[in-house]
Amino acid sequence: MKFLGKLFIALLVVIFALLLAVYILLQTRWGAAQVSRWVNEKSDYHFSFAQMDHRWASPTHITLTNVTFGRKGQPATLVAQNIDIGLSSRQFSQPMHVDKILLHNGTLNISPDAAPLPFQADRLQLSDMALNSPNTEWDLRAQRVNGGVMPWRPKQGKVLGEKANIQFSAGSMTLNGVPAANVLLQGEINNEQVTLATIGADMARGSLTGNARRLADGSWQIGSLRLNDIRLQTEKSITDFLAPLTTVPSLSISNLEVTDARLEGKDWAITDLDLSLRNLTLAKGSWQSDDGRLSMNASDVIIGALHLNDPIVNIDFNPQTATLRQFTSRWERGMVRASGEWQRREKKLALDELVFAGLEYTLPANWKALWMEPLPEWLNSVSIKKLSANRNLVIDIDPAFPFQLTALDGTANNIEVVRNHQWGIWSGNVTLNAAAATFNRVDLRRPSISLNATENQITIAEWSAFTGEGMLEATGAISQAAQRNTAINLRGRSVPVNVLQQWGWPAVPLEGKGNLQLSVTGSLAAQTPLKPTVNGTLQATSGDGKQVQQTMQHGEVPGA
């Protein structure tokens, strides 16, 4: 028995000596290299560390220096200058589950292709780390990251685990191309759902605070988000800039506040923007709301050729309509004001009032082509209950037929200007008058026109203007059918006998002033030249009693 006891003690001494030797060797560079080589040879991972350090003053802590871990042939998942591993009694039952892991001064890649880390911990703590998430929907680059994950149970493609509380701060961060600094995030991960109870950051020379939740299907719910003094510049167009709002399955906003923001991109800019948005969900290219509200004002809004000064917008949302309570803006040196509602089911914009005052507006060079183009699928109809125009200047610089209307006033009631995605005057009545006008270098005084539109035709009830010492008057009708058959009857009294020459009728062999009687028909059909469709007669009588009658066929007057 004494021999067996001595043998047992000897074995214990040998085992202790071996353990002590291993313990000492692991704390040398040679020992660290041997362990690293063994792991690399026996697994699909690349692992290395320079040295292990253990101090009896802190017996439950092991420190590894200059650590690299990752899948072979892939970028490293983890690179750290120091890793402090806190042990506990749990190591006897779960050797790979530790009490705490502290990563210091390194880089952690959290992409789906990153190798799963072999350890788990009650707490993962980061100190002065860098975080990267390439090849994910969140293209993240963060530096000087501090924080923690509790508990930490990493899995393939989910470095932070499936369920955990998270808290991070970062000195600088770039998320999907948007840079930020002094970032703070607090929340939790629950499988595919991420709740961010606290979001804070300095970005674009301003600040961002709020809270949000990402659901398992990729939808976002923003509880509160406030942006202050943002100064953001981007190379994206307005469509590309807003694309993330339409690419997510849905975006629900309970409260969004923007104060004194300045945004600028390719062919667009917004300065001094104040915006408040509540209770609105954007989904599948549309919106949903039971009691939403949008209030916005800015100093300038520029989108392409459109430039609005001091716009103010107030909209109330409910399930089927968006009520435009107020829209006012200075535009083209004048003012525009509107109110009404958007009817979602009918895809109709129904304006109660539209006012233009004091505009100095030059029509776009391609305005005729834009007038003929079908409007987008989402806009089927536009109606205006009451339209008013006061003291406006409208100019068309088309060299083929330029015109100008000075001090243009007008009213319209119950007009429909868009039907089935097409511009026109489909119903209602319109009255317009101006102090002066020029049509293809023919000067007119006090021109006026009254129109009545029905489903079948547009009736020109009255058109009149003074020219020289005489007066022109006309009536007519334009069919609403696709051929746009048109008939015009015009009379002139004491007017220049060749006043119609600049408008397309050949010169008559008379001089001076006289009386005119014109009757013409034609077709204003889209994509069809007007001149070959025009037929009519002109009777002209000069001041000395001479008369000429001409007949036009297919846009030509024989012998003229």
Coordinates of C-alpha atoms in Angstrom, one line a residue:
M1 CA 0.0 0.0 0.0
K2 CA 2.8 2.3 0.8
F3 CA 4.2 1.7 -2.7
L4 CA 0.9 2.5 -4.4
G5 CA 0.6 5.7 -2.3
K6 CA 4.1 6.7 -3.3
L7 CA 3.3 5.8 -6.9
F8 CA 0.1 7.9 -6.9
I9 CA 1.9 10.9 -5.4
A10 CA 4.7 10.5 -8.0
L11 CA 2.1 10.5 -10.8
L12 CA 0.5 13.6 -9.4
V13 CA 3.9 15.3 -9.2
V14 CA 4.6 14.3 -12.8
I15 CA 1.2 15.5 -14.0
F16 CA 1.6 18.8 -12.1
A17 CA 5.1 19.2 -13.5
L18 CA 3.8 18.6 -17.1
L19 CA 1.0 21.1 -16.5
L20 CA 3.4 23.6 -15.1
A21 CA 5.7 23.1 -18.1
V22 CA 2.8 23.5 -20.5
Y23 CA 1.7 26.6 -18.5
I24 CA 5.2 28.1 -18.7
L25 CA 5.6 27.2 -22.4
L26 CA 2.3 28.7 -23.4
Q27 CA 3.5 32.0 -22.1
T28 CA 6.5 31.9 -24.4
R29 CA 6.5 32.9 -28.1
W30 CA 7.6 29.3 -29.0
G31 CA 4.6 27.8 -27.1
A32 CA 2.2 30.3 -28.8
A33 CA 3.6 29.4 -32.2
Q34 CA 3.2 25.6 -31.5
V35 CA -0.5 26.0 -30.4
S36 CA -1.2 28.2 -33.5
R37 CA 0.4 25.7 -35.8
W38 CA -1.6 22.8 -34.3
V39 CA -4.9 24.7 -34.7
N40 CA -4.1 25.6 -38.3
E41 CA -3.2 22.0 -39.2
K42 CA -6.2 20.4 -37.5
S43 CA -9.0 22.8 -38.6
D44 CA -10.4 24.9 -41.4
Y45 CA -9.4 28.1 -39.6
H46 CA -6.4 30.3 -39.4
F47 CA -5.5 31.2 -35.8
S48 CA -2.4 32.8 -34.4
F49 CA -1.3 34.7 -31.3
A50 CA 2.0 36.0 -30.2
Q51 CA 1.9 35.2 -26.5
M52 CA -0.3 34.2 -23.6
D53 CA -0.1 36.0 -20.3
H54 CA -1.5 34.9 -16.9
R55 CA -0.8 36.5 -13.6
W56 CA -1.6 34.8 -10.2
A57 CA -2.7 38.2 -9.0
S58 CA -5.8 37.8 -11.3
P59 CA -6.0 34.0 -11.5
T60 CA -9.3 33.9 -13.5
H61 CA -7.9 36.1 -16.4
I62 CA -5.9 35.0 -19.4
T63 CA -4.5 37.6 -21.9
L64 CA -3.6 36.8 -25.5
T65 CA -1.6 39.3 -27.6
N66 CA -1.5 40.0 -31.3
V67 CA -4.4 37.6 -32.1
T68 CA -5.7 36.8 -35.6
F69 CA -8.6 34.5 -36.3
G70 CA -10.6 33.7 -39.4
R71 CA -11.5 31.1 -42.0
K72 CA -8.7 29.9 -44.3
G73 CA -8.7 31.8 -47.6
Q74 CA -11.0 34.5 -46.2
P75 CA -10.3 37.9 -44.6
A76 CA -9.7 37.6 -40.9
T77 CA -12.9 37.7 -38.7
L78 CA -10.9 39.1 -35.7
V79 CA -7.6 40.9 -35.4
A80 CA -6.8 42.2 -31.9
Q81 CA -3.8 43.5 -30.1
N82 CA -5.1 42.1 -26.8
I83 CA -7.8 39.6 -25.8
D84 CA -8.6 39.3 -22.1
I85 CA -10.5 36.2 -21.3
G86 CA -12.3 35.9 -17.9
L87 CA -12.7 32.3 -16.7
S88 CA -15.1 30.9 -14.2
S89 CA -16.2 27.6 -12.7
R90 CA -18.3 27.1 -15.8
Q91 CA -15.2 26.0 -17.7
F92 CA -15.5 22.5 -16.0
S93 CA -18.9 21.9 -17.7
Q94 CA -18.6 24.2 -20.8
P95 CA -14.9 24.8 -21.6
M96 CA -15.7 27.2 -24.5
H97 CA -18.1 29.4 -22.6
V98 CA -16.3 32.0 -20.6
D99 CA -17.4 34.7 -18.2
K100 CA -16.1 37.7 -20.2
I101 CA -14.0 38.4 -23.3
L102 CA -12.5 41.8 -23.8
L103 CA -11.2 42.7 -27.3
H104 CA -8.8 45.6 -27.3
N105 CA -7.3 47.6 -30.2
G106 CA -8.2 45.6 -33.3
T107 CA -10.8 44.9 -36.0
L108 CA -13.9 42.7 -36.0
N109 CA -15.6 41.8 -39.2
I110 CA -19.3 40.9 -38.9
S111 CA -20.1 40.0 -42.5
P112 CA -22.2 36.8 -43.3
D113 CA -19.0 35.1 -44.7
A114 CA -17.0 35.7 -41.5
A115 CA -15.9 32.6 -39.6
P116 CA -17.9 31.8 -36.4
L117 CA -15.8 32.5 -33.3
P118 CA -15.4 29.3 -31.2
F119 CA -16.0 31.0 -27.8
Q120 CA -19.1 32.1 -26.1
A121 CA -19.3 34.5 -23.2
D122 CA -21.7 36.1 -20.7
R123 CA -20.3 39.4 -21.9
L124 CA -18.3 40.5 -24.9
Q125 CA -16.6 43.8 -24.4
L126 CA -15.0 45.9 -27.1
S127 CA -12.3 48.5 -26.4
D128 CA -11.0 50.8 -29.1
M129 CA -12.0 48.4 -31.9
A130 CA -12.9 48.8 -35.5
L131 CA -16.1 47.2 -36.9
N132 CA -16.7 46.3 -40.5
S133 CA -19.7 44.7 -42.2
P134 CA -19.0 44.4 -45.9
N135 CA -21.4 42.6 -48.3
T136 CA -24.4 43.2 -46.1
E137 CA -27.5 45.5 -46.4
W138 CA -25.8 47.7 -43.8
D139 CA -22.4 48.6 -45.3
L140 CA -20.8 49.6 -42.0
R141 CA -17.4 51.0 -41.2
A142 CA -16.8 52.1 -37.6
Q143 CA -13.7 53.1 -35.7
R144 CA -12.8 53.6 -32.0
V145 CA -15.7 51.4 -31.0
N146 CA -16.3 50.7 -27.3
G147 CA -19.2 48.7 -25.8
G148 CA -20.5 45.3 -25.1
V149 CA -22.8 42.4 -26.0
M150 CA -24.6 40.4 -23.3
P151 CA -24.8 37.4 -23.6
W152 CA -22.5 36.7 -26.5
R153 CA -23.3 33.5 -28.5
P154 CA -21.9 34.0 -32.0
K155 CA -23.1 31.8 -34.9
Q156 CA -22.3 31.5 -38.6
G157 CA -23.1 34.8 -40.2
K158 CA -24.1 36.4 -36.9
V159 CA -21.0 37.5 -35.1
L160 CA -23.1 39.2 -32.4
G161 CA -25.4 36.2 -31.9
E162 CA -29.2 35.8 -32.2
K163 CA -30.3 37.2 -28.8
A164 CA -28.4 39.8 -26.9
N165 CA -28.4 43.2 -25.4
I166 CA -26.0 45.6 -27.1
Q167 CA -24.5 48.9 -26.3
F168 CA -21.9 50.6 -28.5
S169 CA -20.2 53.9 -29.0
A170 CA -18.0 54.8 -31.9
G171 CA -15.7 57.8 -32.5
S172 CA -16.5 57.7 -36.2
M173 CA -18.8 55.6 -38.5
T174 CA -19.9 55.3 -42.1
L175 CA -23.2 53.6 -42.7
N176 CA -24.2 53.0 -46.4
G177 CA -22.0 55.9 -47.4
V178 CA -23.3 58.3 -44.8
P179 CA -20.6 59.4 -42.3
A180 CA -21.2 60.1 -38.6
A181 CA -19.2 60.7 -35.5
N182 CA -19.6 60.3 -31.7
V183 CA -22.2 57.5 -32.3
L184 CA -24.1 55.8 -29.5
L185 CA -26.3 52.7 -29.9
Q186 CA -28.2 50.9 -27.2
G187 CA -30.7 48.1 -27.8
E188 CA -31.2 44.4 -28.2
I189 CA -31.1 41.7 -30.9
N190 CA -33.9 39.1 -31.0
N191 CA -33.2 36.7 -33.8
E192 CA -33.8 38.8 -37.0
Q193 CA -35.4 41.7 -35.0
V194 CA -33.2 44.6 -33.9
T195 CA -34.4 47.1 -31.4
L196 CA -32.4 50.3 -31.0
A197 CA -33.8 52.0 -27.9
T198 CA -31.2 54.8 -28.1
I199 CA -29.6 56.2 -31.3
G200 CA -27.3 59.3 -31.1
A201 CA -24.7 60.6 -33.5
D202 CA -23.1 63.8 -34.9
M203 CA -23.5 63.7 -38.7
A204 CA -23.2 66.2 -41.5
R205 CA -22.2 68.9 -39.0
G206 CA -25.5 68.3 -37.2
S207 CA -26.9 65.8 -34.8
L208 CA -29.2 62.8 -34.9
T209 CA -31.1 61.3 -31.9
G210 CA -34.0 58.7 -31.8
N211 CA -35.1 55.1 -31.5
A212 CA -36.1 52.5 -34.0
R213 CA -36.8 48.9 -34.6
R214 CA -36.0 46.6 -37.5
L215 CA -38.4 43.7 -38.0
A216 CA -37.6 40.2 -39.2
D217 CA -38.8 41.0 -42.8
G218 CA -36.5 44.0 -43.1
S219 CA -39.2 46.6 -42.3
W220 CA -38.4 49.5 -40.1
Q221 CA -40.4 51.2 -37.3
I222 CA -39.2 54.6 -36.3
G223 CA -40.5 55.6 -32.9
S224 CA -38.8 59.0 -32.8
L225 CA -36.1 60.5 -34.9
R226 CA -34.8 64.1 -34.7
L227 CA -32.3 65.7 -37.0
N228 CA -30.8 69.0 -36.1
D229 CA -28.7 71.4 -38.2
I230 CA -27.8 68.7 -40.8
R231 CA -25.6 69.9 -43.7
L232 CA -25.5 67.0 -46.1
Q233 CA -24.0 66.8 -49.6
T234 CA -24.3 63.9 -51.9
E235 CA -23.6 63.0 -55.5
K236 CA -27.0 61.2 -55.8
S237 CA -30.0 62.4 -57.6
I238 CA -33.2 63.1 -55.6
T239 CA -34.6 59.7 -56.8
D240 CA -31.5 57.8 -55.8
F241 CA -31.3 59.7 -52.5
L242 CA -34.8 58.7 -51.5
A243 CA -34.6 55.1 -53.0
P244 CA -34.0 53.5 -49.5
L245 CA -37.4 54.7 -48.5
T246 CA -39.0 52.6 -51.2
T247 CA -36.7 49.5 -51.3
V248 CA -37.5 48.4 -47.7
P249 CA -40.7 46.3 -47.3
S250 CA -42.2 49.1 -45.2
L251 CA -41.1 52.1 -43.2
S252 CA -43.3 53.2 -40.3
I253 CA -42.7 56.7 -38.8
S254 CA -44.3 57.7 -35.6
N255 CA -42.4 60.9 -35.2
L256 CA -39.8 62.5 -37.4
E257 CA -38.5 66.0 -36.7
V258 CA -36.0 67.9 -39.0
T259 CA -34.8 71.3 -37.9
D260 CA -32.7 73.8 -40.0
A261 CA -31.4 71.2 -42.4
R262 CA -29.5 71.8 -45.7
L263 CA -29.4 69.0 -48.2
E264 CA -27.7 69.1 -51.6
G265 CA -27.4 66.5 -54.4
K266 CA -27.2 66.2 -58.1
D267 CA -29.6 68.7 -59.6
W268 CA -31.5 69.3 -56.3
A269 CA -31.1 71.2 -53.1
I270 CA -33.1 72.2 -50.0
T271 CA -32.0 74.9 -47.6
D272 CA -33.2 75.8 -44.1
L273 CA -35.6 72.8 -44.0
D274 CA -38.0 72.4 -41.0
L275 CA -40.1 69.2 -41.2
S276 CA -42.4 67.4 -38.9
L277 CA -43.9 64.0 -39.9
R278 CA -46.1 61.8 -37.7
N279 CA -47.9 58.5 -38.0
L280 CA -47.2 57.6 -41.6
T281 CA -46.1 54.2 -43.1
L282 CA -44.5 54.0 -46.5
A283 CA -44.9 50.6 -48.2
K284 CA -44.9 49.2 -51.7
G285 CA -44.6 52.6 -53.3
S286 CA -47.6 54.0 -51.4
W287 CA -48.5 55.2 -47.9
Q288 CA -50.8 54.1 -45.0
S289 CA -52.0 56.3 -42.2
D290 CA -55.0 56.6 -39.9
D291 CA -54.1 60.0 -38.5
G292 CA -50.9 61.3 -40.0
R293 CA -49.6 64.8 -40.5
L294 CA -46.8 66.4 -42.5
S295 CA -45.7 70.0 -41.9
M296 CA -42.8 71.5 -43.8
N297 CA -41.2 74.8 -44.6
A298 CA -37.9 75.8 -46.2
S299 CA -36.1 78.8 -47.6
D300 CA -35.4 77.2 -51.0
V301 CA -36.3 74.0 -52.8
I302 CA -34.6 73.3 -56.1
I303 CA -35.4 70.1 -58.1
G304 CA -34.1 70.3 -61.6
A305 CA -35.6 73.5 -63.2
L306 CA -38.1 73.9 -60.4
H307 CA -37.1 76.5 -57.8
L308 CA -39.5 77.3 -54.9
N309 CA -38.8 80.1 -52.4
D310 CA -40.2 79.9 -48.9
P311 CA -42.5 76.9 -49.5
I312 CA -44.9 75.9 -46.8
V313 CA -46.7 72.6 -46.9
N314 CA -49.3 71.1 -44.4
I315 CA -50.9 67.7 -45.2
D316 CA -53.2 65.5 -43.1
F317 CA -53.3 61.8 -43.9
N318 CA -56.1 59.3 -43.4
P319 CA -56.7 55.8 -44.9
Q320 CA -57.9 57.0 -48.3
T321 CA -57.0 60.6 -48.7
A322 CA -54.2 63.1 -48.1
T323 CA -55.6 66.5 -47.4
L324 CA -53.5 69.4 -48.6
R325 CA -54.5 72.0 -46.0
Q326 CA -51.9 74.5 -47.2
F327 CA -49.4 74.9 -49.9
T328 CA -47.9 78.3 -50.5
S329 CA -44.6 79.3 -52.1
R330 CA -42.9 82.1 -54.0
W331 CA -42.2 80.9 -57.5
E332 CA -40.9 82.6 -60.6
R333 CA -40.9 86.0 -58.8
G334 CA -44.6 85.5 -57.9
M335 CA -46.7 83.4 -55.6
V336 CA -48.6 80.2 -55.9
R337 CA -51.1 78.9 -53.4
A338 CA -53.2 75.6 -53.3
S339 CA -55.4 73.5 -51.2
G340 CA -57.3 70.2 -51.8
E341 CA -56.8 66.5 -51.4
W342 CA -55.2 63.4 -53.0
Q343 CA -57.7 60.6 -53.5
R344 CA -55.7 57.4 -53.3
R345 CA -58.3 55.0 -54.8
E346 CA -59.1 57.2 -57.8
K347 CA -55.5 58.3 -58.2
K348 CA -56.9 61.8 -58.3
L349 CA -55.6 65.2 -57.2
A350 CA -58.7 67.3 -56.4
L351 CA -57.8 70.9 -55.7
D352 CA -60.3 73.2 -54.0
E353 CA -58.2 76.3 -54.9
L354 CA -55.2 77.1 -57.0
V355 CA -53.9 80.7 -57.2
F356 CA -51.1 82.1 -59.4
A357 CA -50.1 85.8 -58.8
G358 CA -47.3 87.9 -60.1
L359 CA -45.5 85.2 -62.0
E360 CA -42.8 85.9 -64.6
Y361 CA -42.7 82.5 -66.2
T362 CA -41.0 81.4 -69.3
L363 CA -42.4 78.1 -70.6
P364 CA -39.9 75.2 -71.1
A365 CA -38.6 74.8 -74.6
N366 CA -40.3 71.3 -74.8
W367 CA -43.6 72.3 -73.1
K368 CA -45.7 71.1 -76.1
A369 CA -44.0 67.6 -76.0
L370 CA -44.6 67.5 -72.2
W371 CA -48.2 68.4 -72.7
M372 CA -48.7 65.5 -75.0
E373 CA -46.8 62.9 -72.9
P374 CA -48.9 60.5 -70.8
L375 CA -48.5 61.1 -67.0
P376 CA -47.3 58.4 -64.6
E377 CA -49.6 55.5 -63.7
W378 CA -50.1 56.9 -60.2
L379 CA -51.7 60.2 -61.5
N380 CA -55.0 59.5 -63.3
S381 CA -56.9 62.8 -62.8
V382 CA -56.4 66.4 -61.7
S383 CA -59.4 68.7 -61.1
I384 CA -59.5 72.3 -59.8
K385 CA -62.7 73.7 -58.2
K386 CA -61.5 77.3 -58.4
L387 CA -58.5 78.7 -60.2
S388 CA -57.4 82.3 -60.1
A389 CA -54.6 84.1 -61.9
N390 CA -53.5 87.7 -61.2
R391 CA -51.0 89.9 -62.9
N392 CA -48.8 87.2 -64.5
L393 CA -46.3 87.3 -67.3
V394 CA -46.1 84.2 -69.5
I395 CA -43.5 83.9 -72.2
D396 CA -42.9 81.2 -74.9
I397 CA -39.6 81.7 -76.7
D398 CA -40.2 79.0 -79.4
P399 CA -38.7 80.6 -82.5
A400 CA -41.4 79.0 -84.7
F401 CA -44.2 80.8 -82.9
P402 CA -43.2 82.9 -79.9
F403 CA -45.8 84.6 -77.7
Q404 CA -46.1 86.7 -74.6
L405 CA -49.0 87.5 -72.3
T406 CA -48.6 90.5 -70.0
A407 CA -50.6 91.1 -66.8
L408 CA -52.5 87.9 -67.4
D409 CA -55.6 87.5 -65.2
G410 CA -58.1 84.7 -65.2
T411 CA -60.6 82.5 -63.4
A412 CA -61.7 78.9 -63.9
N413 CA -64.3 76.9 -62.2
N414 CA -64.7 73.1 -61.9
I415 CA -62.1 72.3 -64.5
E416 CA -60.5 68.9 -65.1
V417 CA -57.0 69.4 -66.5
V418 CA -55.8 65.7 -66.4
R419 CA -58.0 62.8 -67.4
N420 CA -56.8 59.2 -68.0
H421 CA -53.1 60.4 -67.5
Q422 CA -53.4 63.0 -70.2
W423 CA -53.3 66.8 -70.0
G424 CA -56.2 68.8 -71.4
I425 CA -59.3 70.9 -70.5
W426 CA -61.8 68.1 -70.1
S427 CA -64.6 70.0 -68.3
G428 CA -65.4 73.3 -66.7
N429 CA -65.2 76.9 -67.8
V430 CA -62.2 79.3 -68.1
T431 CA -62.0 83.0 -68.6
L432 CA -58.6 84.7 -69.3
N433 CA -57.6 88.2 -70.1
A434 CA -54.4 90.2 -70.3
A435 CA -53.3 93.8 -70.6
A436 CA -51.3 93.1 -73.7
A437 CA -50.0 90.2 -75.7
T438 CA -47.7 89.4 -78.6
F439 CA -48.3 86.3 -80.9
N440 CA -45.5 85.7 -83.3
R441 CA -44.6 89.4 -83.5
V442 CA -48.3 90.6 -83.7
D443 CA -49.1 93.0 -80.9
L444 CA -52.5 92.8 -79.3
R445 CA -54.2 94.9 -76.6
R446 CA -56.6 93.6 -74.0
P447 CA -56.9 90.0 -75.4
S448 CA -59.5 87.9 -73.6
I449 CA -61.0 84.4 -74.1
S450 CA -63.8 82.4 -72.5
L451 CA -63.9 78.6 -72.8
N452 CA -66.5 76.0 -71.9
A453 CA -65.4 72.4 -71.9
T454 CA -67.5 69.2 -71.9
E455 CA -66.8 65.6 -72.6
N456 CA -67.4 66.1 -76.3
Q457 CA -65.8 69.5 -77.1
I458 CA -64.2 72.7 -76.0
T459 CA -66.3 75.7 -77.0
I460 CA -64.6 79.0 -77.5
A461 CA -67.5 81.2 -76.5
E462 CA -65.6 84.5 -77.0
W463 CA -62.2 85.6 -78.0
S464 CA -61.3 89.2 -78.6
A465 CA -58.4 91.6 -78.8
F466 CA -57.5 95.0 -80.1
T467 CA -54.8 95.5 -82.7
G468 CA -53.8 98.8 -84.3
E469 CA -57.0 100.8 -84.2
G470 CA -59.3 97.9 -84.8
M471 CA -60.6 94.8 -83.1
L472 CA -60.4 91.0 -83.7
E473 CA -63.2 88.7 -82.5
A474 CA -63.5 84.9 -82.8
T475 CA -65.6 81.9 -81.8
G476 CA -64.8 78.2 -82.3
A477 CA -64.9 74.7 -81.1
I478 CA -62.4 71.9 -80.6
S479 CA -63.4 68.2 -80.5
Q480 CA -62.4 66.2 -77.5
A481 CA -61.9 63.1 -79.7
A482 CA -58.5 62.0 -80.7
Q483 CA -58.7 63.8 -84.0
R484 CA -59.2 67.1 -82.3
N485 CA -61.2 68.5 -85.1
T486 CA -61.3 72.3 -84.8
A487 CA -63.4 75.1 -86.3
I488 CA -62.6 78.8 -86.0
N489 CA -64.7 81.8 -87.1
L490 CA -62.8 85.1 -86.9
R491 CA -63.9 88.7 -87.7
G492 CA -61.7 91.8 -87.9
R493 CA -62.9 95.4 -88.0
S494 CA -60.5 98.2 -89.0
V495 CA -57.5 96.0 -88.6
P496 CA -54.4 95.6 -90.8
V497 CA -55.6 93.5 -93.7
N498 CA -52.5 91.3 -93.4
V499 CA -52.6 90.8 -89.7
L500 CA -53.1 87.1 -90.2
Q501 CA -49.9 86.7 -92.3
Q502 CA -47.8 86.1 -89.1
W503 CA -50.2 83.4 -88.0
G504 CA -49.9 81.3 -91.1
W505 CA -52.3 82.8 -93.8
P506 CA -50.6 84.1 -96.9
A507 CA -50.5 87.8 -97.6
V508 CA -53.5 89.3 -99.4
P509 CA -53.0 91.8 -102.3
L510 CA -54.4 94.6 -100.2
E511 CA -52.9 97.4 -98.1
G512 CA -53.8 99.4 -95.1
K513 CA -56.7 98.7 -92.8
G514 CA -59.9 96.8 -93.5
N515 CA -62.3 94.2 -92.4
L516 CA -61.7 90.4 -92.3
Q517 CA -64.0 87.4 -92.2
L518 CA -62.2 84.0 -91.7
S519 CA -63.6 80.5 -91.4
V520 CA -61.2 77.6 -91.0
T521 CA -61.2 74.0 -89.9
G522 CA -58.3 71.7 -89.0
S523 CA -57.0 68.9 -86.8
L524 CA -55.0 69.4 -83.6
A525 CA -54.4 65.6 -83.3
A526 CA -51.2 64.6 -81.5
Q527 CA -48.2 63.7 -83.6
T528 CA -49.9 65.2 -86.7
P529 CA -48.7 68.3 -88.6
L530 CA -51.4 71.0 -88.4
K531 CA -50.9 72.8 -91.7
P532 CA -51.9 69.9 -94.1
T533 CA -55.2 69.6 -92.2
V534 CA -56.3 73.3 -92.5
N535 CA -59.1 74.2 -94.9
G536 CA -61.0 77.5 -95.0
T537 CA -61.9 80.8 -96.6
L538 CA -60.8 84.4 -96.0
Q539 CA -62.7 87.4 -97.2
A540 CA -60.9 90.7 -96.8
T541 CA -62.2 94.2 -97.6
S542 CA -59.8 97.2 -97.6
G543 CA -60.7 100.7 -96.5
D544 CA -61.2 101.8 -100.1
G545 CA -63.8 99.1 -100.7
K546 CA -61.6 96.6 -102.5
Q547 CA -62.4 92.9 -101.8
V548 CA -60.4 89.7 -101.9
Q549 CA -61.6 86.2 -101.2
Q550 CA -59.1 83.3 -100.8
T551 CA -59.6 79.6 -100.2
M552 CA -57.1 77.4 -98.4
Q553 CA -57.0 73.7 -99.1
H554 CA -54.6 71.4 -97.1
G555 CA -52.8 74.5 -95.8
E556 CA -52.1 76.1 -99.2
V557 CA -53.9 79.0 -101.0
P558 CA -53.6 78.5 -104.7
G559 CA -51.9 81.5 -106.4
A560 CA -51.0 83.2 -103.1

